[in-house]
Amino acid sequence: MVDVRHHKQESISSRVNNSLARATVLLLTYLSISSAHPSNSPHQLPTIHPPPSAMADFPPPQDYSHLIIDNWFHERGPLWPGQSFSLQITKILHHTQSPYQDILVFESAHHGKVLVLDGVIQCTERDEFAYQEMMAHIPLLAHPNPKRVLVVGGGDGGVLREIARHPGVEEICICELDEQVIEVSKKYLPYMAVGFEDPRVKVHIMDGAKFMKENQSSFDVIITDSSDPVGPASVLFETPFYKAMHDSLREGGIVCTQGECVWLHVDLIGPLVRAVKPLFETVEYAYCTIPSYPSGQIGFIIATKSGGEKSGRGCKEPVREVGEEVLRDLRYYTPEIHKAAFVLPAFAQRAIFGDASK
Ligand code: SPD
């Protein structure tokens, strides 16, 4: 006899899988078509744009104006059900939809300027340094000699600003899909977009996975500064993307990716860490506190490729000293907080690594 309940569940899940597969095919088809045109900035390589026919296939972005009520922005979303963080708006500086997403910049009453993409806070002037410093300095200082660094996403420039503090880094590539995020950040958020001014920075307006495929065994550190796994960014939280990062690393290379929040997302983080473990020599998780992200915390998945002089050591301790003049300018990262960031509360340690003692 056919178990109707099981059959029904199966057909629902196969429908979901089919639509996910269709969406992925659409996205990949879209991302794989590109053409080059020159850029105006002296520091940028020629930028690469999809042709208009491909743009037509991309799902139109939604308008998130409904999150603004009586001069307050309310961050409501499916990844933090039943809770909402709100900021008082004193002035809306920019609100448009790019071909990819809704882009909002506003001046807030107590958090300075705020960048919001598809209704989700990406950075506030008051606390952005916590995330950007940790995301950049943990992998860079866990690597003995990083020369080539890739940033995937990160169009506001904040992570670039932090990487640029490292004199030993020779080249910093950034792959950002949405050129408008870069333009808007340069106009309204110069304290982060200053990162684009470093002459070592090369900008590629294209899909990170495609870029990595074309640049195998090329980078010492790859940082994926993405938004959350809803819509186009969801592929960045899947194993094929980690495989692409692994293959684009040099021996002993390190990846550091936006790893969501243990209070809200251990059910996403645990399976992802376990899924990518066979690809890398070490896979670890660190976090920082940051009041304007959901539940006040965000983490990083940090993984190393085998080989290199520090093989097998993982990233829990810095292997180089950062100069006094650099440390003086940092507001969150210290060598002590580098180590402390990997110490997880018991529930998170168990859920992600299955062991509370480490
Ligand atoms: N929940 C929001 C997570 C946003 C992470 N990316 C922020 C980009 C800052 N450069």
Short mmCIF file of C-alpha atoms and ligand atoms in Angstrom, two decimals:
data_model
loop_
_atom_site.label_atom_id
_atom_site.label_comp_id
_atom_site.label_asym_id
_atom_site.label_seq_id
_atom_site.Cartn_x
_atom_site.Cartn_y
_atom_site.Cartn_z
CA MET A 1 0.00 0.00 0.00
CA VAL A 2 1.28 3.50 -0.79
CA ASP A 3 1.90 5.67 2.27
CA VAL A 4 -0.03 8.76 1.17
CA ARG A 5 1.54 10.98 3.81
CA HIS A 6 5.06 9.99 2.76
CA HIS A 7 4.14 10.34 -0.91
CA LYS A 8 2.70 13.78 -0.31
CA GLN A 9 5.83 14.88 1.59
CA GLU A 10 8.02 13.50 -1.14
CA SER A 11 6.18 15.30 -3.90
CA ILE A 12 6.29 18.57 -1.95
CA SER A 13 10.00 18.20 -1.40
CA SER A 14 10.63 17.21 -5.01
CA ARG A 15 8.63 20.28 -6.12
CA VAL A 16 10.78 22.45 -3.81
CA ASN A 17 13.94 20.79 -5.15
CA ASN A 18 12.79 21.31 -8.73
CA SER A 19 12.11 24.97 -8.21
CA LEU A 20 15.44 25.37 -6.39
CA ALA A 21 17.17 23.64 -9.29
CA ARG A 22 15.32 25.90 -11.78
CA ALA A 23 16.27 29.00 -9.79
CA THR A 24 19.89 27.85 -9.60
CA VAL A 25 20.02 27.13 -13.35
CA LEU A 26 18.50 30.55 -14.05
CA LEU A 27 20.97 32.23 -11.74
CA LEU A 28 23.96 30.33 -13.11
CA THR A 29 22.90 30.97 -16.72
CA TYR A 30 22.57 34.61 -15.89
CA LEU A 31 25.88 34.79 -14.10
CA SER A 32 27.81 32.95 -16.76
CA ILE A 33 26.96 35.44 -19.51
CA SER A 34 29.14 38.50 -19.43
CA SER A 35 30.80 41.18 -21.53
CA ALA A 36 33.59 43.63 -20.78
CA HIS A 37 33.63 47.40 -20.86
CA PRO A 38 36.18 49.89 -19.56
CA SER A 39 35.81 51.55 -16.18
CA ASN A 40 36.38 55.22 -15.32
CA SER A 41 38.23 54.72 -12.04
CA PRO A 42 42.03 54.78 -12.25
CA HIS A 43 42.26 51.88 -9.77
CA GLN A 44 39.78 49.55 -11.40
CA LEU A 45 40.30 46.86 -13.96
CA PRO A 46 37.78 46.88 -16.81
CA THR A 47 34.46 45.96 -15.22
CA ILE A 48 32.31 43.12 -16.52
CA HIS A 49 28.56 43.43 -16.96
CA PRO A 50 25.81 41.02 -18.01
CA PRO A 51 24.05 41.94 -21.28
CA PRO A 52 20.45 43.31 -21.14
CA SER A 53 18.95 40.02 -22.36
CA ALA A 54 20.33 38.23 -19.30
CA MET A 55 19.09 41.00 -17.01
CA ALA A 56 15.54 40.28 -18.18
CA ASP A 57 15.80 36.75 -16.71
CA PHE A 58 16.77 37.93 -13.25
CA PRO A 59 13.80 38.08 -10.85
CA PRO A 60 12.88 41.76 -10.31
CA PRO A 61 13.88 43.07 -6.86
CA GLN A 62 11.14 43.81 -4.36
CA ASP A 63 10.47 47.21 -2.86
CA TYR A 64 11.03 47.13 0.92
CA SER A 65 9.39 50.50 1.70
CA HIS A 66 6.89 48.73 3.96
CA LEU A 67 9.67 48.30 6.56
CA ILE A 68 9.73 52.08 7.06
CA ILE A 69 6.95 53.21 9.40
CA ASP A 70 6.71 56.66 11.03
CA ASN A 71 10.40 57.41 10.39
CA TRP A 72 11.56 54.12 11.88
CA PHE A 73 13.19 51.30 9.94
CA HIS A 74 12.08 47.87 11.18
CA GLU A 75 14.26 44.92 10.23
CA ARG A 76 11.81 42.05 9.85
CA GLY A 77 12.69 38.93 7.95
CA PRO A 78 12.27 35.17 7.67
CA LEU A 79 15.70 34.43 9.15
CA TRP A 80 14.78 35.98 12.51
CA PRO A 81 11.10 35.16 12.88
CA GLY A 82 9.15 36.97 15.58
CA GLN A 83 11.82 39.55 16.33
CA SER A 84 12.69 42.91 14.85
CA PHE A 85 15.48 45.43 15.34
CA SER A 86 14.46 49.04 14.68
CA LEU A 87 16.39 52.22 14.03
CA GLN A 88 15.05 55.76 14.00
CA ILE A 89 15.54 57.49 10.65
CA THR A 90 16.42 61.17 10.54
CA LYS A 91 16.88 61.32 6.75
CA ILE A 92 16.60 58.95 3.81
CA LEU A 93 19.68 59.55 1.68
CA HIS A 94 19.08 56.99 -1.07
CA HIS A 95 16.42 54.44 -1.92
CA THR A 96 16.37 52.58 -5.27
CA GLN A 97 16.19 49.12 -6.69
CA SER A 98 19.22 47.95 -8.62
CA PRO A 99 18.75 45.01 -11.05
CA TYR A 100 19.53 42.75 -8.08
CA GLN A 101 18.15 44.25 -4.91
CA ASP A 102 16.56 47.07 -2.97
CA ILE A 103 19.25 49.51 -1.79
CA LEU A 104 18.47 51.90 1.08
CA VAL A 105 20.82 54.32 2.84
CA PHE A 106 19.56 56.47 5.69
CA GLU A 107 20.92 58.71 8.39
CA SER A 108 19.83 57.34 11.76
CA ALA A 109 19.32 59.11 15.07
CA HIS A 110 22.09 57.30 16.96
CA HIS A 111 23.88 54.87 14.62
CA GLY A 112 25.14 57.21 11.92
CA LYS A 113 24.58 56.21 8.31
CA VAL A 114 22.98 52.82 7.69
CA LEU A 115 23.16 50.61 4.56
CA VAL A 116 20.23 48.23 4.04
CA LEU A 117 19.98 45.66 1.20
CA ASP A 118 16.67 43.90 0.56
CA GLY A 119 15.38 45.05 3.93
CA VAL A 120 18.39 43.72 5.88
CA ILE A 121 20.88 45.96 7.72
CA GLN A 122 24.36 45.49 6.24
CA CYS A 123 26.26 48.09 8.21
CA THR A 124 25.76 51.00 10.55
CA GLU A 125 28.44 53.64 10.94
CA ARG A 126 28.45 53.02 14.69
CA ASP A 127 29.46 49.36 14.78
CA GLU A 128 30.52 48.21 11.27
CA PHE A 129 34.15 48.02 12.34
CA ALA A 130 33.49 44.97 14.56
CA TYR A 131 32.45 42.74 11.65
CA GLN A 132 34.85 44.12 9.03
CA GLU A 133 37.92 44.00 11.30
CA MET A 134 37.29 40.45 12.49
CA MET A 135 36.42 39.17 9.03
CA ALA A 136 39.67 40.52 7.59
CA HIS A 137 42.24 40.30 10.39
CA ILE A 138 41.48 36.80 11.69
CA PRO A 139 42.34 35.04 8.39
CA LEU A 140 45.10 37.48 7.43
CA LEU A 141 46.89 37.11 10.76
CA ALA A 142 46.38 33.35 10.84
CA HIS A 143 48.26 33.14 7.53
CA PRO A 144 52.08 33.38 7.65
CA ASN A 145 52.48 35.47 4.51
CA PRO A 146 49.30 36.44 2.60
CA LYS A 147 50.10 38.06 -0.75
CA ARG A 148 46.96 37.69 -2.88
CA VAL A 149 43.55 38.18 -1.31
CA LEU A 150 40.07 37.84 -2.84
CA VAL A 151 36.89 39.38 -1.47
CA VAL A 152 33.57 38.03 -2.75
CA GLY A 153 30.74 40.53 -2.15
CA GLY A 154 31.76 43.31 0.25
CA GLY A 155 30.71 46.10 -2.15
CA ASP A 156 30.61 48.70 0.65
CA GLY A 157 34.43 48.53 0.80
CA GLY A 158 34.72 48.03 4.59
CA VAL A 159 36.53 44.69 4.38
CA LEU A 160 38.84 46.12 1.68
CA ARG A 161 39.68 48.98 4.06
CA GLU A 162 40.81 46.45 6.66
CA ILE A 163 42.81 44.27 4.24
CA ALA A 164 44.56 47.37 2.97
CA ARG A 165 46.10 47.85 6.44
CA HIS A 166 48.39 44.87 5.71
CA PRO A 167 51.52 46.10 3.90
CA GLY A 168 52.59 42.56 2.90
CA VAL A 169 49.47 42.01 0.78
CA GLU A 170 50.34 42.65 -2.85
CA GLU A 171 46.99 42.29 -4.61
CA ILE A 172 43.39 42.55 -3.44
CA CYS A 173 40.70 41.39 -5.89
CA ILE A 174 37.03 42.01 -5.22
CA CYS A 175 34.13 40.31 -7.04
CA GLU A 176 30.89 42.18 -6.43
CA LEU A 177 27.81 41.41 -8.52
CA ASP A 178 25.97 44.65 -7.88
CA GLU A 179 27.92 47.68 -9.08
CA GLN A 180 25.30 50.01 -7.60
CA VAL A 181 26.26 48.94 -4.06
CA ILE A 182 29.80 50.17 -4.79
CA GLU A 183 28.58 53.43 -6.30
CA VAL A 184 26.15 54.16 -3.46
CA SER A 185 28.81 53.33 -0.85
CA LYS A 186 31.33 55.62 -2.53
CA LYS A 187 28.76 58.43 -2.45
CA TYR A 188 27.28 58.00 1.04
CA LEU A 189 29.60 55.74 3.04
CA PRO A 190 33.12 57.02 2.26
CA TYR A 191 34.52 55.81 5.60
CA MET A 192 34.08 52.25 4.29
CA ALA A 193 34.40 52.84 0.54
CA VAL A 194 37.84 54.32 1.22
CA GLY A 195 38.92 50.68 0.82
CA PHE A 196 38.47 51.02 -2.96
CA GLU A 197 41.12 53.76 -3.09
CA ASP A 198 44.01 51.43 -2.32
CA PRO A 199 46.02 50.93 -5.55
CA ARG A 200 46.31 47.17 -4.87
CA VAL A 201 42.52 46.78 -5.24
CA LYS A 202 41.17 45.34 -8.53
CA VAL A 203 37.40 45.42 -8.97
CA HIS A 204 35.51 42.74 -10.92
CA ILE A 205 31.78 43.24 -11.37
CA MET A 206 30.94 39.58 -11.74
CA ASP A 207 29.97 36.39 -9.99
CA GLY A 208 32.56 35.22 -7.46
CA ALA A 209 32.18 31.51 -8.29
CA LYS A 210 32.86 32.18 -11.98
CA PHE A 211 35.88 34.33 -11.13
CA MET A 212 37.30 31.63 -8.85
CA LYS A 213 36.82 29.00 -11.54
CA GLU A 214 38.98 31.15 -13.81
CA ASN A 215 41.57 31.66 -11.05
CA GLN A 216 42.54 28.25 -9.67
CA SER A 217 45.15 27.94 -6.89
CA SER A 218 45.56 31.71 -6.90
CA PHE A 219 44.74 33.21 -3.50
CA ASP A 220 46.20 33.01 0.00
CA VAL A 221 43.02 34.29 1.62
CA ILE A 222 39.44 34.41 0.31
CA ILE A 223 36.86 36.40 2.26
CA THR A 224 33.17 36.09 1.40
CA ASP A 225 31.38 39.12 2.79
CA SER A 226 27.86 38.23 1.78
CA SER A 227 24.37 39.12 2.84
CA ASP A 228 22.13 36.40 4.29
CA PRO A 229 21.16 33.12 2.57
CA VAL A 230 17.92 34.43 1.09
CA GLY A 231 17.66 35.00 -2.67
CA PRO A 232 20.83 35.24 -4.79
CA ALA A 233 23.22 35.00 -1.80
CA SER A 234 21.89 31.56 -0.79
CA VAL A 235 24.31 29.80 -3.20
CA LEU A 236 27.18 31.24 -1.16
CA PHE A 237 26.10 29.03 1.75
CA GLU A 238 26.25 25.80 -0.25
CA THR A 239 28.97 23.17 -0.69
CA PRO A 240 29.72 23.87 -4.40
CA PHE A 241 30.66 27.43 -3.48
CA TYR A 242 33.03 26.16 -0.76
CA LYS A 243 34.54 23.75 -3.29
CA ALA A 244 35.08 26.70 -5.66
CA MET A 245 36.79 28.65 -2.86
CA HIS A 246 38.94 25.65 -1.93
CA ASP A 247 40.11 25.20 -5.51
CA SER A 248 40.91 28.88 -5.88
CA LEU A 249 43.15 28.88 -2.79
CA ARG A 250 46.87 28.29 -2.85
CA GLU A 251 48.31 25.62 -0.55
CA GLY A 252 47.84 26.59 3.08
CA GLY A 253 45.24 29.21 2.05
CA ILE A 254 42.40 30.33 4.29
CA VAL A 255 38.72 31.15 3.63
CA CYS A 256 36.61 33.27 5.93
CA THR A 257 32.89 33.56 5.21
CA GLN A 258 29.91 35.31 6.77
CA GLY A 259 28.63 32.60 9.13
CA GLU A 260 25.34 33.96 10.53
CA CYS A 261 24.39 33.90 14.22
CA VAL A 262 24.52 31.02 16.71
CA TRP A 263 21.45 32.31 18.57
CA LEU A 264 19.35 32.06 15.41
CA HIS A 265 21.03 29.79 12.89
CA VAL A 266 22.87 26.83 14.45
CA ASP A 267 20.63 24.60 12.32
CA LEU A 268 22.16 26.18 9.23
CA ILE A 269 25.72 26.56 10.54
CA GLY A 270 26.14 23.00 11.88
CA PRO A 271 25.15 21.16 8.69
CA LEU A 272 27.18 23.59 6.54
CA VAL A 273 30.32 23.13 8.65
CA ARG A 274 29.91 19.35 8.53
CA ALA A 275 29.25 19.41 4.77
CA VAL A 276 32.42 21.36 3.95
CA LYS A 277 34.68 19.55 6.44
CA PRO A 278 35.83 16.89 3.94
CA LEU A 279 37.02 19.63 1.57
CA PHE A 280 39.35 21.42 3.98
CA GLU A 281 42.10 20.52 6.41
CA THR A 282 40.48 22.49 9.24
CA VAL A 283 37.03 24.11 9.58
CA GLU A 284 36.43 26.41 12.55
CA TYR A 285 33.88 28.96 13.71
CA ALA A 286 34.49 32.34 15.33
CA TYR A 287 32.14 35.21 16.17
CA CYS A 288 31.95 38.84 17.17
CA THR A 289 29.36 40.92 18.95
CA ILE A 290 27.69 43.65 16.92
CA PRO A 291 24.53 45.36 18.20
CA SER A 292 22.94 46.12 14.83
CA TYR A 293 22.92 42.52 13.47
CA PRO A 294 20.13 40.14 14.46
CA SER A 295 20.53 39.02 18.10
CA GLY A 296 23.63 41.22 18.39
CA GLN A 297 26.11 38.68 17.10
CA ILE A 298 27.52 37.32 13.85
CA GLY A 299 29.98 34.54 13.10
CA PHE A 300 32.53 33.45 10.54
CA ILE A 301 33.22 30.04 9.07
CA ILE A 302 37.00 29.83 8.74
CA ALA A 303 38.62 26.96 6.85
CA THR A 304 42.15 26.11 5.75
CA LYS A 305 43.45 24.25 2.72
CA SER A 306 46.17 21.71 3.41
CA GLY A 307 49.83 22.46 2.70
CA GLY A 308 51.88 25.53 3.50
CA GLU A 309 54.23 26.09 6.41
CA LYS A 310 51.51 26.20 9.11
CA SER A 311 49.67 23.14 7.85
CA GLY A 312 47.13 21.63 10.25
CA ARG A 313 47.25 24.45 12.82
CA GLY A 314 43.90 26.02 12.02
CA CYS A 315 43.27 29.71 12.64
CA LYS A 316 42.54 29.99 16.37
CA GLU A 317 45.79 31.84 17.04
CA PRO A 318 47.46 34.64 15.11
CA VAL A 319 50.76 33.47 13.64
CA ARG A 320 52.09 36.97 12.98
CA GLU A 321 52.18 40.15 14.98
CA VAL A 322 50.29 43.08 13.63
CA GLY A 323 52.31 46.30 13.89
CA GLU A 324 51.63 48.69 16.82
CA GLU A 325 50.69 51.45 14.38
CA VAL A 326 48.00 49.17 12.86
CA LEU A 327 46.68 47.97 16.24
CA ARG A 328 46.32 51.58 17.38
CA ASP A 329 43.83 52.21 14.57
CA LEU A 330 41.72 49.10 15.20
CA ARG A 331 38.65 49.36 17.39
CA TYR A 332 37.63 45.71 17.83
CA TYR A 333 40.40 43.29 16.80
CA THR A 334 43.19 42.51 19.25
CA PRO A 335 45.38 39.37 19.36
CA GLU A 336 43.45 38.39 22.52
CA ILE A 337 40.01 38.74 20.94
CA HIS A 338 41.27 36.74 17.93
CA LYS A 339 41.71 33.71 20.22
CA ALA A 340 38.60 34.40 22.31
CA ALA A 341 36.40 34.60 19.20
CA PHE A 342 36.73 30.84 18.68
CA VAL A 343 35.50 29.96 22.19
CA LEU A 344 31.83 29.11 21.73
CA PRO A 345 29.05 28.75 24.26
CA ALA A 346 28.35 25.06 25.01
CA PHE A 347 25.09 24.89 23.04
CA ALA A 348 26.75 26.30 19.92
CA GLN A 349 29.88 24.14 20.26
CA ARG A 350 27.67 21.05 20.54
CA ALA A 351 25.37 22.00 17.68
CA ILE A 352 28.20 22.90 15.30
CA PHE A 353 30.97 20.49 16.28
CA GLY A 354 29.14 17.94 18.43
CA ASP A 355 31.55 18.47 21.33
CA ALA A 356 31.26 21.00 24.15
CA SER A 357 34.75 20.39 25.54
CA LYS A 358 36.83 21.97 22.74
N1 SPD B 1 22.32 39.95 8.70
C1 SPD B 1 23.20 40.79 7.96
C2 SPD B 1 24.50 40.19 7.59
C3 SPD B 1 25.28 41.11 6.70
C4 SPD B 1 26.64 40.64 6.41
N2 SPD B 1 27.33 41.44 5.42
C5 SPD B 1 27.55 42.77 5.76
C6 SPD B 1 28.37 43.50 4.76
C7 SPD B 1 29.32 44.43 5.43
N3 SPD B 1 30.47 44.69 4.65
#
